[in-house]
PDB file of C-alpha atoms in Angstrom:
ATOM      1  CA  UNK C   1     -18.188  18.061  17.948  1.00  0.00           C
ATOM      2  CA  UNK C   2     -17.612  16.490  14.662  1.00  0.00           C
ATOM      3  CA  UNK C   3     -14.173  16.943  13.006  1.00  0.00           C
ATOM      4  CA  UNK C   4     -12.442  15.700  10.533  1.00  0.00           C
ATOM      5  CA  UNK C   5      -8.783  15.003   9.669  1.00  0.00           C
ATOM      6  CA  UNK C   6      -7.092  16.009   5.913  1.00  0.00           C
ATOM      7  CA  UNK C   7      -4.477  13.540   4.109  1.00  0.00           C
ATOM      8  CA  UNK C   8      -2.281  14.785   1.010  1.00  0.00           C
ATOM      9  CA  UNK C   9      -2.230  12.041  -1.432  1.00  0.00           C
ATOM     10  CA  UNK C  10       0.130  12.617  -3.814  1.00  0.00           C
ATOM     11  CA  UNK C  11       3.135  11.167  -6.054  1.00  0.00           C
ATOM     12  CA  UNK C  12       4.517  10.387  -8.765  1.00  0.00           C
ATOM     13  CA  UNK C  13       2.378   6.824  -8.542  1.00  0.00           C
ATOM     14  CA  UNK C  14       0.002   5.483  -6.255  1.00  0.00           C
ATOM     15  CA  UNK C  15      -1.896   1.709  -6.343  1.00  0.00           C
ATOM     16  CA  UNK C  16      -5.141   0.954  -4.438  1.00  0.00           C
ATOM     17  CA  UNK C  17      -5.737  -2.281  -5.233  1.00  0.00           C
ATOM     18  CA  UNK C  18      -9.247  -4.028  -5.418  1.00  0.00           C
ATOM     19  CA  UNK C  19      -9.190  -7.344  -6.443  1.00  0.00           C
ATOM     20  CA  UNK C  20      -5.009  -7.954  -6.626  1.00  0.00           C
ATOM     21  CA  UNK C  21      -3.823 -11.216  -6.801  1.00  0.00           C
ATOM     22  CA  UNK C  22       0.037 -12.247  -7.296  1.00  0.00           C
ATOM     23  CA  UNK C  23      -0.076 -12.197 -11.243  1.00  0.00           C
ATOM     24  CA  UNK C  24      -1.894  -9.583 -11.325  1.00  0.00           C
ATOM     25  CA  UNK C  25      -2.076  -6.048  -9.279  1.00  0.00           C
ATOM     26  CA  UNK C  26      -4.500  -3.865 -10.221  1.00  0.00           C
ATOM     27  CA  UNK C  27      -5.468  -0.328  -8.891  1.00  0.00           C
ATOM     28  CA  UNK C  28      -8.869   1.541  -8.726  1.00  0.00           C
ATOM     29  CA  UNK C  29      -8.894   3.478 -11.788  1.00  0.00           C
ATOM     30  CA  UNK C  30     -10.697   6.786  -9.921  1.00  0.00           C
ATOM     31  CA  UNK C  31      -9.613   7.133  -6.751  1.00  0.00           C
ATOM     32  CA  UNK C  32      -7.938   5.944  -3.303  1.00  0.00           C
ATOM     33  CA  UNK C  33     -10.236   3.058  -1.248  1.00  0.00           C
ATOM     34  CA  UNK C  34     -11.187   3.248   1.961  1.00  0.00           C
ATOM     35  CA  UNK C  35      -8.953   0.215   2.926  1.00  0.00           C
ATOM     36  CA  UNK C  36      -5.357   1.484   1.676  1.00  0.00           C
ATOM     37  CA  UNK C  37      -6.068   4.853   3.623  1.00  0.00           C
ATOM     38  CA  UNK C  38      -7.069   3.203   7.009  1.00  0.00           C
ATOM     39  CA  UNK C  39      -3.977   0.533   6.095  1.00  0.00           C
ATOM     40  CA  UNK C  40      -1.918   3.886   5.912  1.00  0.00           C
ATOM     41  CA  UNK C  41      -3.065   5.341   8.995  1.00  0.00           C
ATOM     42  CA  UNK C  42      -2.668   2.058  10.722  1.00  0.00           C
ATOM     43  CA  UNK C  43       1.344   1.483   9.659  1.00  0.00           C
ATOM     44  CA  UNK C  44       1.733   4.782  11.142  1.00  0.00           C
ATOM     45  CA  UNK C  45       0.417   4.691  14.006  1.00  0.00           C
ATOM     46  CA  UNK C  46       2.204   1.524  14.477  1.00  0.00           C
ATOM     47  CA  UNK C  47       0.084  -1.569  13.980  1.00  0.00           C
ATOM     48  CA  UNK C  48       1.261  -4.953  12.842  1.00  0.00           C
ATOM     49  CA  UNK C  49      -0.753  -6.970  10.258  1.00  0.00           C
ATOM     50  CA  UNK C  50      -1.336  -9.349  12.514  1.00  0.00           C
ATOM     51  CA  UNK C  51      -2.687  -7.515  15.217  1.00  0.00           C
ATOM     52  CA  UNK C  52      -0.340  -8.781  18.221  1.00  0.00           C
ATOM     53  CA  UNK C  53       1.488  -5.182  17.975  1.00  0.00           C
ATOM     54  CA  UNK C  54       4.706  -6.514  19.934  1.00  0.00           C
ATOM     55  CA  UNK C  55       6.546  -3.010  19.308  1.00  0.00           C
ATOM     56  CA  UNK C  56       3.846  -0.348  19.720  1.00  0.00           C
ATOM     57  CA  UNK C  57       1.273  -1.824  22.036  1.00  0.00           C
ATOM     58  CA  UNK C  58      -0.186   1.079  22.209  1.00  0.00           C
ATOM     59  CA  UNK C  59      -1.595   0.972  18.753  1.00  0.00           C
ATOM     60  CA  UNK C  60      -5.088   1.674  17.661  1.00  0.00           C
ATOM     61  CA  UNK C  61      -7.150  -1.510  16.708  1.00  0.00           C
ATOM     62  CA  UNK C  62      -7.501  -2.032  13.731  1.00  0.00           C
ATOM     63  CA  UNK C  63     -11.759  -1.568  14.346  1.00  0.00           C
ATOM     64  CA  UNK C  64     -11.145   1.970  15.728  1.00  0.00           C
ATOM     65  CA  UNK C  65      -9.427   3.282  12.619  1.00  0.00           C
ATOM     66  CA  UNK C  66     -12.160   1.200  10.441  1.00  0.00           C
ATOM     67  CA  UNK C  67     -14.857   2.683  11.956  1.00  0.00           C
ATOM     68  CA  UNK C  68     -13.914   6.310  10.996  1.00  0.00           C
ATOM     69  CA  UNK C  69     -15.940   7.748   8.253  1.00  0.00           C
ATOM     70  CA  UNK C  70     -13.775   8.242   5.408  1.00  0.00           C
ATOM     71  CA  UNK C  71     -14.308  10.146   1.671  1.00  0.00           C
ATOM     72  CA  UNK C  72     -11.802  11.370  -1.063  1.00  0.00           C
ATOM     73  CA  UNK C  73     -11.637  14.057  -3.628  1.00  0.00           C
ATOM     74  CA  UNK C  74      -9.666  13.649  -6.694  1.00  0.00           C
ATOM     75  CA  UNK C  75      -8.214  16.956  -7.719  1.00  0.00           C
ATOM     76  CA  UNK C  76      -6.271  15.397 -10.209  1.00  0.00           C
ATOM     77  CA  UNK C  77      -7.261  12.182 -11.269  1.00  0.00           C
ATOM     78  CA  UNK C  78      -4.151  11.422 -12.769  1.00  0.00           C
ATOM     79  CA  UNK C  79      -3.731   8.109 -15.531  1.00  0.00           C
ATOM     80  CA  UNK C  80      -4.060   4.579 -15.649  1.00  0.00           C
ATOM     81  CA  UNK C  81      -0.196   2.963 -16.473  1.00  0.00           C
ATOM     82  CA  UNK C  82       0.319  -0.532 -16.647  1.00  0.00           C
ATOM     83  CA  UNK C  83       3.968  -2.045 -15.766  1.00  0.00           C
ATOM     84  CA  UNK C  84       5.485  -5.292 -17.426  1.00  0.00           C
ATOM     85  CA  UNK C  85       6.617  -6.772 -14.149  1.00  0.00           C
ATOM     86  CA  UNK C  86       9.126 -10.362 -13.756  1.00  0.00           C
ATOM     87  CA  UNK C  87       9.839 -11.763 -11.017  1.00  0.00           C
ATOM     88  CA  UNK C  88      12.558 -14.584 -10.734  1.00  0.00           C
ATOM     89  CA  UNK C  89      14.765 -15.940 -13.086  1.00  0.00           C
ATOM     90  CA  UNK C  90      17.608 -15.098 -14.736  1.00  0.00           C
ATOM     91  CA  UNK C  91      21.061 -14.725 -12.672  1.00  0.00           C
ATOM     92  CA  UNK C  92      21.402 -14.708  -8.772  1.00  0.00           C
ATOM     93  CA  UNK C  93      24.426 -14.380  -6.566  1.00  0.00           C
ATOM     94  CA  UNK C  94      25.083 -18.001  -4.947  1.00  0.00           C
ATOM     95  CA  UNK C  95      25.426 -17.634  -1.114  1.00  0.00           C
ATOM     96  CA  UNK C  96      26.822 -20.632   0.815  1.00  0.00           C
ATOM     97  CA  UNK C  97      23.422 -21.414   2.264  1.00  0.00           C
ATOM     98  CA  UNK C  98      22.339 -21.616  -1.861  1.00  0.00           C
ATOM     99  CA  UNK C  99      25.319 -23.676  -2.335  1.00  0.00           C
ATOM    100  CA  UNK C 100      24.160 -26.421   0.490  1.00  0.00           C
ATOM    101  CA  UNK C 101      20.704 -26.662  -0.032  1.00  0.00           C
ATOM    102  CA  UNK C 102      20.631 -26.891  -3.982  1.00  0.00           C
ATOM    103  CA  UNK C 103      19.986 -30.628  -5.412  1.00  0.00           C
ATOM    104  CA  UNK C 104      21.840 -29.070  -8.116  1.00  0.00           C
ATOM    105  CA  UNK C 105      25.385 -28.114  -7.161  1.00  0.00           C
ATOM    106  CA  UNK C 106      27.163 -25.373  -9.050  1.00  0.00           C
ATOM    107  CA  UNK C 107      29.866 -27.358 -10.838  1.00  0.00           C
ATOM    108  CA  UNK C 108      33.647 -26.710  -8.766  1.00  0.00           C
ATOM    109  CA  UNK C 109      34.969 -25.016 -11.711  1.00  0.00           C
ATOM    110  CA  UNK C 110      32.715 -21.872 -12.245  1.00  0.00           C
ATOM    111  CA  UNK C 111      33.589 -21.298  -8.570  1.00  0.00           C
ATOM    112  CA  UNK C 112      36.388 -18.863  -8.312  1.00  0.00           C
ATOM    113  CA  UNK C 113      39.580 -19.899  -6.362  1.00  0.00           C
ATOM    114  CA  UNK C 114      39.422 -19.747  -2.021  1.00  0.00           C
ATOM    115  CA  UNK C 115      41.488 -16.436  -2.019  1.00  0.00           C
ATOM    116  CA  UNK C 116      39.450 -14.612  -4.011  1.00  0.00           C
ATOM    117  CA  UNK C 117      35.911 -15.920  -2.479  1.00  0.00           C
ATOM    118  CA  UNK C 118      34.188 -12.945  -0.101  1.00  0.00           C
ATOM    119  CA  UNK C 119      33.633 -13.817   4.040  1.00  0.00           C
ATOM    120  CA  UNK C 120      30.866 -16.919   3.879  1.00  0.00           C
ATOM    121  CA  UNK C 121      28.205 -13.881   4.757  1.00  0.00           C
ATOM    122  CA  UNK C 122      29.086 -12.738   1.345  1.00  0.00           C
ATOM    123  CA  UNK C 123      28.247 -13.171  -2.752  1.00  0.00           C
ATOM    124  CA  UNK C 124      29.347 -13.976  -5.755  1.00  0.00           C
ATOM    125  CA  UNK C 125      28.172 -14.708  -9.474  1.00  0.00           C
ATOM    126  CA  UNK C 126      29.214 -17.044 -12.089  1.00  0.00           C
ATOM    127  CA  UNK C 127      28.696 -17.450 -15.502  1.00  0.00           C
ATOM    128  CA  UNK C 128      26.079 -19.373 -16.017  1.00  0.00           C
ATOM    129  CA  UNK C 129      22.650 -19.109 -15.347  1.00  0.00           C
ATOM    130  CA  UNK C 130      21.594 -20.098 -11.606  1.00  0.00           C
ATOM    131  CA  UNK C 131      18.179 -20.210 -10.619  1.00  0.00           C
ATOM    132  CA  UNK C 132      17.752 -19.504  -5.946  1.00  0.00           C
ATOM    133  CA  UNK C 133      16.645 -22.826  -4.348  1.00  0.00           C
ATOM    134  CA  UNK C 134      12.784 -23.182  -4.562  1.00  0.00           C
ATOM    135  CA  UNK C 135      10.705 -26.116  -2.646  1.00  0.00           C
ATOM    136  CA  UNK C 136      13.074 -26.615   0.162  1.00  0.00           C
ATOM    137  CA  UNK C 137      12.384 -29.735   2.336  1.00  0.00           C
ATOM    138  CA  UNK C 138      14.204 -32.848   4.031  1.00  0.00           C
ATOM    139  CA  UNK C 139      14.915 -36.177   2.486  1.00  0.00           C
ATOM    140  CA  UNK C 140      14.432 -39.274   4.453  1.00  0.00           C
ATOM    141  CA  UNK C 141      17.508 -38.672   5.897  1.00  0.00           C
ATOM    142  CA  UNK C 142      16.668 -35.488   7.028  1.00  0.00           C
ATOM    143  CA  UNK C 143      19.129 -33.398   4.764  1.00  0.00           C
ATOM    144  CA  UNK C 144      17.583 -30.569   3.228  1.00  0.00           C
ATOM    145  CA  UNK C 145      17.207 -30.317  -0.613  1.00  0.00           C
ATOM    146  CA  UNK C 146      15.235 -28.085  -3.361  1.00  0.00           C
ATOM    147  CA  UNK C 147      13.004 -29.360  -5.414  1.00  0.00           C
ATOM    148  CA  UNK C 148      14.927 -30.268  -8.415  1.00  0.00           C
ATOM    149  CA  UNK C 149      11.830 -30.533 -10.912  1.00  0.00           C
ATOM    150  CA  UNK C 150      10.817 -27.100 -10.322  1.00  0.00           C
ATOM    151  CA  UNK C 151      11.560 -24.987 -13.397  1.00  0.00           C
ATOM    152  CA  UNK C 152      13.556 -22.091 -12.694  1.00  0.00           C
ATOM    153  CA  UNK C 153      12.014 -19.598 -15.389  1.00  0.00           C
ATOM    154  CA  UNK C 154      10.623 -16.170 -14.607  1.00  0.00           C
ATOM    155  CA  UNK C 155       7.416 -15.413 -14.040  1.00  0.00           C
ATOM    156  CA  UNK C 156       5.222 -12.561 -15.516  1.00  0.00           C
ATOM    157  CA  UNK C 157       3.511 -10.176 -13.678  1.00  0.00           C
ATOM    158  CA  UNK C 158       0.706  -7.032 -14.809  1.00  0.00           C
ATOM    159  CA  UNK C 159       0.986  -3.936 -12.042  1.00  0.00           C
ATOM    160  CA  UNK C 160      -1.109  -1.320 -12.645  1.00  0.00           C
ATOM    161  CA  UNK C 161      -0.798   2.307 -11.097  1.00  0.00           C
ATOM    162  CA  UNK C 162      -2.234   5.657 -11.068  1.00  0.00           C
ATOM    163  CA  UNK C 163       0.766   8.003 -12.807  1.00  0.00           C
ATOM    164  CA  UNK C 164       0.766  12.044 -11.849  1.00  0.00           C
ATOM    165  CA  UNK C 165      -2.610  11.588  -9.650  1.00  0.00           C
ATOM    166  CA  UNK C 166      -3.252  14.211  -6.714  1.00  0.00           C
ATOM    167  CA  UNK C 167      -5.804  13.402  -3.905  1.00  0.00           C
ATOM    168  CA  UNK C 168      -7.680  14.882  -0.847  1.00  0.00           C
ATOM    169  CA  UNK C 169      -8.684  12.361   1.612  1.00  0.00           C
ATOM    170  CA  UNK C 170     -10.730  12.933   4.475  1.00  0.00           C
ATOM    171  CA  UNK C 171     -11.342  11.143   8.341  1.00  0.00           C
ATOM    172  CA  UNK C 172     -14.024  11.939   9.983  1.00  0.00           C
ATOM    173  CA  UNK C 173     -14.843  11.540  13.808  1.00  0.00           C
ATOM    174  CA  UNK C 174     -16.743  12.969  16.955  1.00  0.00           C
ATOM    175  CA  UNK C 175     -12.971  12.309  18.817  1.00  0.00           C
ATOM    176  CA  UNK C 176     -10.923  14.920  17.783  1.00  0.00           C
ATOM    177  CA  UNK C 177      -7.956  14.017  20.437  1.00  0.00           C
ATOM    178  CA  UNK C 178      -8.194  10.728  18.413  1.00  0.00           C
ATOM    179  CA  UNK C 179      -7.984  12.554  15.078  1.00  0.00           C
ATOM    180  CA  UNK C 180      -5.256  14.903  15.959  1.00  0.00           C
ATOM    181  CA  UNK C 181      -3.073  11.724  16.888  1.00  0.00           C
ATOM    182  CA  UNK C 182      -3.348  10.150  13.797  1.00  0.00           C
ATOM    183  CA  UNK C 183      -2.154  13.578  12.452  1.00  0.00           C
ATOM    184  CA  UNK C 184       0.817  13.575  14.675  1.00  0.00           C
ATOM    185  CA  UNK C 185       1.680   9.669  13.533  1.00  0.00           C
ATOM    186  CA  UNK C 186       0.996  11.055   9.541  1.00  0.00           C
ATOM    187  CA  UNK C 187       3.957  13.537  10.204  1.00  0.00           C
ATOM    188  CA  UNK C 188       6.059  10.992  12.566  1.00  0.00           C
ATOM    189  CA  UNK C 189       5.265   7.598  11.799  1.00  0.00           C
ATOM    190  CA  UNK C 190       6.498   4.396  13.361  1.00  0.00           C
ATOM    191  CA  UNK C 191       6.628   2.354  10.319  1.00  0.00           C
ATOM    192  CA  UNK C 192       7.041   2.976   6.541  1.00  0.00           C
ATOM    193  CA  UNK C 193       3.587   4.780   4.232  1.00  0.00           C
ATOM    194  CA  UNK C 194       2.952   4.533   1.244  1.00  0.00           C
ATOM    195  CA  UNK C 195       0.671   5.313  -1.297  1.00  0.00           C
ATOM    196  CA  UNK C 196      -1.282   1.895  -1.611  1.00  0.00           C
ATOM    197  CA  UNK C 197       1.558  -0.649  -2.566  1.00  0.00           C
ATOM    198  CA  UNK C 198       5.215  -0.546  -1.429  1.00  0.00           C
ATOM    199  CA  UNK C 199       7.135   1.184  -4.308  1.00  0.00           C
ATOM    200  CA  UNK C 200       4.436   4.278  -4.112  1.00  0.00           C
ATOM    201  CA  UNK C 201       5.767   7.000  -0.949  1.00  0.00           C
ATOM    202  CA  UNK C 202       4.472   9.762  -1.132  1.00  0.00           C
ATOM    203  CA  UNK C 203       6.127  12.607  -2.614  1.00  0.00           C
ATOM    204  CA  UNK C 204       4.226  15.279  -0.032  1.00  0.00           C
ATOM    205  CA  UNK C 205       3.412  15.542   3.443  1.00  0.00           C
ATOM    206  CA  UNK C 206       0.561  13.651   4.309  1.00  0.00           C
ATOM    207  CA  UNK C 207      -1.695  15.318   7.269  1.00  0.00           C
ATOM    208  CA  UNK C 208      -2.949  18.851   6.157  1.00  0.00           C
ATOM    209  CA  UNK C 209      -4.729  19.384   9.487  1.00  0.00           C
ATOM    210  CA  UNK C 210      -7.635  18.742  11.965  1.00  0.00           C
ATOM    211  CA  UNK C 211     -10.730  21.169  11.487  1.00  0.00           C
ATOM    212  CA  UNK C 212     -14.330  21.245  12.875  1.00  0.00           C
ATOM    213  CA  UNK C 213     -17.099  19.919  10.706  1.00  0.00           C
ATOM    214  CA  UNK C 214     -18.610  17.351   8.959  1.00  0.00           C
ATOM    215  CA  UNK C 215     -16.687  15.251   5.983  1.00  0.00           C
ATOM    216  CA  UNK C 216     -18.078  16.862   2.898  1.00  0.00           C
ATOM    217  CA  UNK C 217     -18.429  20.650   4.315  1.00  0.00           C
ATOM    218  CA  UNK C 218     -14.411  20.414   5.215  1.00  0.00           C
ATOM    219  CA  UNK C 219     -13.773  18.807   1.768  1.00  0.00           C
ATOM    220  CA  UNK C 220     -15.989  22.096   0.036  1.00  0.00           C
ATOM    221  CA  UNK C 221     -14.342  24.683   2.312  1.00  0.00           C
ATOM    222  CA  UNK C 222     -10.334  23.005   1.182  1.00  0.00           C
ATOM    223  CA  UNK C 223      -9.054  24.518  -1.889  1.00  0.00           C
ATOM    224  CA  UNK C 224      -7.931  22.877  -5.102  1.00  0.00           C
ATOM    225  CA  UNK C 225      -4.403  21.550  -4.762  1.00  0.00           C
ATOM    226  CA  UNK C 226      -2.155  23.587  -6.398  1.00  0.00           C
ATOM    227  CA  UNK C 227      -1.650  21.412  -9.576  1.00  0.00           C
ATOM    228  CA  UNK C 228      -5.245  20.051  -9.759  1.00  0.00           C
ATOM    229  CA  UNK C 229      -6.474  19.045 -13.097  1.00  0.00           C
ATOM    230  CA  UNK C 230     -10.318  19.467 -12.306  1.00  0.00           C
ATOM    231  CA  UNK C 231     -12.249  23.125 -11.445  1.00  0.00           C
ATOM    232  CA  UNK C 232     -15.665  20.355  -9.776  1.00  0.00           C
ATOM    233  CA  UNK C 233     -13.695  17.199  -9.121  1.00  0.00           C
ATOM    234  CA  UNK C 234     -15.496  13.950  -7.979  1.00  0.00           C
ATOM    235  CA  UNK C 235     -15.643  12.967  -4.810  1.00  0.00           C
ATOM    236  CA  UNK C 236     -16.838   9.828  -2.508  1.00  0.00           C
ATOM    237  CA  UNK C 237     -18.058  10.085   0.629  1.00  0.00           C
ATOM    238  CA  UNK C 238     -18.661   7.421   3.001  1.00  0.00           C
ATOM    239  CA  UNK C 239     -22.335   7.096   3.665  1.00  0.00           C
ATOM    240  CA  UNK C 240     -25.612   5.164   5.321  1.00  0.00           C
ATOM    241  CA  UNK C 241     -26.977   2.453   2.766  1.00  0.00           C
ATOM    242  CA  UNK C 242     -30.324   4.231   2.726  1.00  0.00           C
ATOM    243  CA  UNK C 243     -29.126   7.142   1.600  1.00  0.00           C
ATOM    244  CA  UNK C 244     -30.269   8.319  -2.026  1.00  0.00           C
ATOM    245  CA  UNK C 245     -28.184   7.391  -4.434  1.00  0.00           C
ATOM    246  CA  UNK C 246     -25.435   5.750  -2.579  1.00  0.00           C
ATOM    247  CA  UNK C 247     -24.113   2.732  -4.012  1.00  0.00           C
ATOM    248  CA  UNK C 248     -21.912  -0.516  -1.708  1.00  0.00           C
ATOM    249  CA  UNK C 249     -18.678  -1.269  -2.423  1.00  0.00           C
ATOM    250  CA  UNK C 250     -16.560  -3.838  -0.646  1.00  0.00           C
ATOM    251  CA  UNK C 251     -13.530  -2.336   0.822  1.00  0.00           C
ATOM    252  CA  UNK C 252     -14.192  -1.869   4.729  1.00  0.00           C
ATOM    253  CA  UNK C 253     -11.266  -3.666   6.261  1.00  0.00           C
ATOM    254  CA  UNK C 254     -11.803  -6.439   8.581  1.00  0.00           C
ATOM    255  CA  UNK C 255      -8.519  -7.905   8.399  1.00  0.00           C
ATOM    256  CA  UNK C 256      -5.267  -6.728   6.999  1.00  0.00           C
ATOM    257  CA  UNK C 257      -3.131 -10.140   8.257  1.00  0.00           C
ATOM    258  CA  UNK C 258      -1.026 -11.674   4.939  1.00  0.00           C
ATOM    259  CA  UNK C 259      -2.834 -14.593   4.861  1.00  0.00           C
ATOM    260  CA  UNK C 260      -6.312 -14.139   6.284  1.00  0.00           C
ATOM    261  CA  UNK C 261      -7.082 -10.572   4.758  1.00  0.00           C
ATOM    262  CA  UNK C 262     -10.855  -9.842   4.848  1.00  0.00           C
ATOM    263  CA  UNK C 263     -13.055  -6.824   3.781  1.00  0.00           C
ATOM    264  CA  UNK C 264     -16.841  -6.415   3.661  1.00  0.00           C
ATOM    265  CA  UNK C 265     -19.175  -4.052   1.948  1.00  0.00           C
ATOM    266  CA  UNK C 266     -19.906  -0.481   2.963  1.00  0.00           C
ATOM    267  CA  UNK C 267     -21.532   2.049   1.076  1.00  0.00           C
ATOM    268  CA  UNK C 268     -20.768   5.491  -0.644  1.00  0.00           C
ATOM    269  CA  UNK C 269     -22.025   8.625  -2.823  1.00  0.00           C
ATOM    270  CA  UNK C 270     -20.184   9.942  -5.878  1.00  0.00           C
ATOM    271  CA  UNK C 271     -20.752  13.614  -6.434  1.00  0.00           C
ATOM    272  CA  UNK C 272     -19.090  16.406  -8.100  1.00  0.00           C
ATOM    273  CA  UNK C 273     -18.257  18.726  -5.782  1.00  0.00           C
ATOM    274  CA  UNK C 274     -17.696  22.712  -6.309  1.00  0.00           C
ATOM    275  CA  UNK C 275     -14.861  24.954  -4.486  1.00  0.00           C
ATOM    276  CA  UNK C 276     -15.874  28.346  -3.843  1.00  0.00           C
ATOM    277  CA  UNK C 277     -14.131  30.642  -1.200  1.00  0.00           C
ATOM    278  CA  UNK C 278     -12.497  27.502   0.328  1.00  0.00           C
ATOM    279  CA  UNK C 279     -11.170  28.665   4.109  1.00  0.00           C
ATOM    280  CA  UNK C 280      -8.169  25.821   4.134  1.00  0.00           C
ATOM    281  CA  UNK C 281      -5.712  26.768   1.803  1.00  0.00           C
ATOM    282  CA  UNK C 282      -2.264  24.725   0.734  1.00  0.00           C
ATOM    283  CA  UNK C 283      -0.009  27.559   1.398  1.00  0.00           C
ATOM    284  CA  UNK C 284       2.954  26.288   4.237  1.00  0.00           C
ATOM    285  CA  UNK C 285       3.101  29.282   6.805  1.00  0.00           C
TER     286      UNK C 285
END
């Protein structure tokens, strides 16, 4: 029998990212994607981006969790905010390490006297500006240097989130043993979850429960959540690519390794969708 599994999406900012590259992060403006829900689901049940899965071996591949039909409903949409992001630059704290591989050493006097240095597993600053080694590789003698034509300025970064946004997210599956264990690993996860990008946790619990039917009849029959913006919020469920009026977009995941990630197209129906007499209420017992 079909069921299908509920996820809480909320915080105070959440970033599903489309087309992010290191400059510049963006976040679909409307909704959670398919891709950041099944990466969430697949961090807590335990998987590794790179698919080995060393600590849990246990862990679902990643194809299981892909294959689950997924679909969202945004009860409150929330707003587009863009951050002015740097990264680099400015001051560091010197470690020893910094100290031995930098073509440029930090002249003896801004160093302060041995007595007063921290353990060598410790820090310190000094007054002038000190950019962390960059470019590290070995001379012809084999001693390791950095780079000393690399410019040490900042660079400038655009992140863009989703501020005050509230979503229901739904899994669906004809394995409901498989279903109820991802529920389990939403409420006692093996590794950190978060809302799309790594400075977005989410500020309520995630599973809301495994009940029997399809996708878009559980998503009707589940109330609004409790500060929802929208009385017939839009919704996108996962669907066949001959369905009317179904559209593809291109976040199935394939791969989620660093440097090899991967996603092709799948294909989905936007609808508004209307909550009368919902069953599944928000109320903790």
């Amino acid at each position: 029998m079909t069921s299908t599994l509920l996820i809480r999406l909320a915080g105070p900012l959440q970033a599903w990212g489309t087309l992010s590259k290191f400059r510049h992060r963006d976040t679909d403006p409307n909704r959670p994607t398919k891709s950041g829900v099944i990466g969430l689901l697949a961090a807590a049940d335990g998987h590794d981006r790179s698919g080995i899965n060393h600590d849990y071996p246990d862990a679902l591949p990643l194809e299981t969790l892909a294959a689950l039909r997924f679909g969202v409903r945004a009860d409150r949409p929330g707003v587009l905010m863009r951050d002015y992001h740097t990264v680099g630059g400015g001051q560091f704290p010197i470690r020893p390490r910094d100290l031995l591989l930098d073509g440029r050493r930090i002249p003896p006097a801004q160093l302060p006297p041995e007595s007063d240095r921290p353990s060598p597993f410790g820090s310190f600053d000094v007054p002038d500006w000190y950019g962390a080694p960059k470019s590290i590789a070995p001379d012809s003698f084999g001693v390791l240097h950095a780079n000393p034509a690399l410019k040490r300025s900042g660079l400038i970064t655009e992140r863009w989130y989703l501020a005050d946004a509230a979503f229901v997210a739904g899994i669906e599956s004809d394995d409901r043993d498989l279903l109820v264990r991802l529920a389990d690993r939403l409420d006692r996860p093996r590794r950190m979850v978060w809302l799309g990008r790594k400075n977005c946790p989410p500020a309520e619990r995630l599973s809301h429960g495994v009940y029997e039917g399809k996708l878009e009849a559980v998503l009707a029959d589940t109330a609004l959540l409790p500060n929802a913006t929208q009385a017939q919020p839009y919704s996108w469920l996962e669907a066949g690519p001959n369905e009317p009026g179904t559209v593809p977009v291109q976040d199935q995941p394939v791969s989620f390794t660093s440097r090899n990630r991967a996603h092709i197209q799948r294909w989905e129906r936007r609808q508004r969708m209307s909550i009368t007499n919902p069953s599944i209420t928000w109320e903790v017992p």
